[in-house]
Amino acid sequence: MTMLELVCPAGTPASLRAAVGAGADTVYCGFADETNARNFPGLNFSREEMAAGIEYAHERGAKVLVAINTFPQAGNEVLWHRAVADAHTIGVDAVILADIGLLAHTAKHHASLRRHLSVQAAAANPDVINFYAEEFGVKRVVLPRVLSVPEIAAINREIDTETEVFVFGGLCVMEEGRCSLSSYATGQSPNMNGVCSPASHVVYEQSGGELVSKLGEFTIDKVGQDAPAPYPTLCKGCFSAGARTGHVFEDAISLDAATLIPQMAKAGVTALKIEGRQRSRAYVAAVVRSFRQAVEACAAGQPIPPSALANLSEGQDNTVGAYRKTWR
Amino acid sequence: MSSQSSTIPRLPSAIRILARPLPLPVLAMVMNRLARQMVRRHPSLFARLGTHAGKCFQIDPVDLPFVFHVFPVPDAPRITLHRRGRVRPWDGRIAGSLAALIGMVHGAYDGDALFFSRDIALEGDTAAVLALRNAIDDSELDLFEEFLAAFGPVGRYVKPGMLPLLGQLQKRTGVALRRAEFTS
């Protein structure tokens, strides 16, 4: 079976080195500003760090992609244009874009720069993927986490573009690139500012063994002393709606689709993506190492080794998400 | 190492009792020497903090009888130590067992996983705490190397003799005493 490409996260130069060392084929990163969807404090790369990271990766046979996957703000498009130009100059292997205007700009002014379509573009059917490929020369699309494996196979039968799917890490609600929950609570969103539930608006309080999480003016969760703590995102919050109290939007649980890798390969997928640019180099090394073993086992026709990554996951538990739809 | 609570050791209560009478001003002097050295050896750590460098971080190893207040100003970094219960103001706080905190610094544990499993707790200015966590993680610190470097040529001379002892100590205690990349 074909060896699938392993696309791994790096929020810092140290994580980039950890990813390459653990067996990443490709590492994706972002500049330290609003042009990428992980614009968190203390995270991301300066231009000099990116250039050094690319040199480090290329010397070891790995590629580097730069995510410029937020939506340019009116009147400040130059920040995004400069990010694309600098990525091109520095020598990245591809840019990951979401905005149609930025795709058009890149196709026109940086035609030789390979373009991938971010999950933030939410392209989930052959028509829209073919549109992006024909109009903007997109070579690869990162599929949103709303599709089942048979749906991914159906898409791949009708497109020439490569597809990349998430196999591990945090899950978003089914509105990637369109979610306004964070904006509602804080005025900032992953789409425009690169931050979902910005840390500047998050407050944790320890109250008698209970952990209380607040986002902006909202208390979004309370967990008991021994319960796992969730991320402070509204989509994973615990709310009362009618007579029901619980995770109204989404359970605090993470994706782990390692067992589905052979099915992904059969469905025509080119690359497997690990989420987590906001995580440490310890996370990156452990997850990449585990998935390196899994893709090699798949390529050799052997069973996928059991994963031991639940302790790294939100909710300390995992799901295969929409890939195997069994929920309501 | 994994980040499961069950694998993270706690200091025995005897050590906690023995640590009670330690002279905090002397410890602070050593810590401040290390902090000034880190500005020279790891300038990017302080650069990554950006505007958060001017804040006060309380680092609370819950199995020790004192807490650290870290002021990571690049020009004049400062660390003060305070007996538990003597409240001083801080901007952001990270609390956890000494082994969890050291393991996070050394890249043996993932900070988010420690948070999920409740092995560490965050309070106060979340953005500042996150910036500190990310800056430290990127710096690939090894506290043993930092400690040796503070002693200049003497540190280099004693290092070969100390390494096997440190390895044994790490094995016996389960504490990540060296940077994960050196021990994996």
Coordinates of C-alpha atoms in Angstrom, one line a residue, chain B residues 2-113:
Chain B
S2 CA 4.0 10.0 29.6
S3 CA 1.9 12.7 31.1
Q4 CA -0.4 10.5 33.1
S5 CA -0.8 11.5 36.7
S6 CA 0.0 8.1 38.1
T7 CA 3.5 8.4 36.6
I8 CA 4.4 11.8 38.0
P9 CA 6.0 11.4 41.4
R10 CA 5.5 13.7 44.4
L11 CA 8.3 14.7 46.8
P12 CA 8.3 12.5 49.9
S13 CA 7.0 14.4 52.9
A14 CA 10.4 14.0 54.6
I15 CA 12.0 16.1 51.9
R16 CA 9.3 18.7 52.3
I17 CA 10.0 18.8 56.0
L18 CA 13.8 19.1 55.4
A19 CA 13.2 21.9 52.9
R20 CA 11.3 24.0 55.5
P21 CA 14.3 25.6 57.2
L22 CA 16.3 26.3 54.0
P23 CA 17.5 29.9 53.9
L24 CA 15.4 31.4 51.1
P25 CA 17.7 34.5 50.5
V26 CA 20.6 32.1 49.7
L27 CA 18.4 30.1 47.4
A28 CA 17.2 33.3 45.7
M29 CA 20.8 34.4 45.2
V30 CA 21.6 31.1 43.3
M31 CA 18.4 31.4 41.3
N32 CA 19.1 35.0 40.3
R33 CA 22.5 34.0 39.1
L34 CA 20.9 31.3 36.9
A35 CA 18.3 33.8 35.7
R36 CA 20.9 36.4 34.6
Q37 CA 22.9 33.6 32.9
M38 CA 19.8 32.5 31.0
V39 CA 19.3 35.9 29.5
R40 CA 22.8 35.5 27.9
R41 CA 22.3 31.8 27.0
H42 CA 18.7 31.9 25.9
P43 CA 17.8 35.4 24.7
S44 CA 15.0 34.1 22.5
L45 CA 13.2 32.9 25.6
F46 CA 12.8 36.4 26.8
A47 CA 12.1 37.8 23.3
R48 CA 9.2 35.3 23.0
L49 CA 7.6 36.7 26.1
G50 CA 7.1 40.1 24.4
T51 CA 5.0 42.4 26.6
H52 CA 4.5 39.6 29.1
A53 CA 8.2 39.9 30.2
G54 CA 7.2 42.7 32.6
K55 CA 4.8 40.5 34.6
C56 CA 5.2 38.5 37.8
F57 CA 4.8 34.8 37.5
Q58 CA 4.2 32.7 40.6
I59 CA 5.6 29.2 40.1
D60 CA 4.2 27.0 42.9
P61 CA 5.7 23.6 43.4
V62 CA 2.9 22.3 45.6
D63 CA 5.1 19.7 47.3
L64 CA 7.6 22.3 48.5
P65 CA 7.1 24.7 51.4
F66 CA 7.8 27.8 49.3
V67 CA 6.9 29.4 46.0
F68 CA 8.9 31.3 43.4
H69 CA 8.1 34.7 42.0
V70 CA 9.7 35.1 38.6
F71 CA 10.1 38.6 37.0
P72 CA 11.5 37.7 33.5
V73 CA 12.6 41.3 32.5
P74 CA 15.4 40.7 30.0
D75 CA 17.5 43.6 31.4
A76 CA 17.2 42.6 35.0
P77 CA 15.5 39.2 35.5
R78 CA 14.7 38.5 39.2
I79 CA 13.4 35.6 41.2
T80 CA 12.2 35.8 44.8
L81 CA 11.2 33.0 47.1
H82 CA 8.4 33.2 49.6
R83 CA 7.1 30.9 52.3
R84 CA 3.8 29.3 51.5
G85 CA 0.9 31.3 52.9
R86 CA 2.7 34.6 52.8
V87 CA 0.7 36.1 50.0
R88 CA 2.4 38.4 47.5
P89 CA 0.7 39.8 44.4
W90 CA 1.4 38.0 41.0
D91 CA 0.0 38.3 37.5
G92 CA -0.1 34.6 36.5
R93 CA 0.4 31.4 38.4
I94 CA 1.3 27.9 37.6
A95 CA 1.0 25.3 40.3
G96 CA 1.9 21.6 40.2
S97 CA 4.2 19.0 41.8
L98 CA 7.9 19.8 41.4
A99 CA 8.3 16.8 39.2
A100 CA 5.5 18.0 36.9
L101 CA 7.0 21.5 36.6
I102 CA 10.5 20.3 36.0
G103 CA 9.2 17.7 33.5
M104 CA 7.4 20.4 31.6
V105 CA 10.6 22.6 31.5
H106 CA 12.6 19.6 30.2
G107 CA 10.1 18.7 27.5
A108 CA 9.2 15.4 29.1
Y109 CA 5.5 16.4 29.7
D110 CA 3.1 18.4 27.5
G111 CA 1.7 21.4 29.4
D112 CA -1.8 21.0 27.9
A113 CA -1.9 17.3 28.9

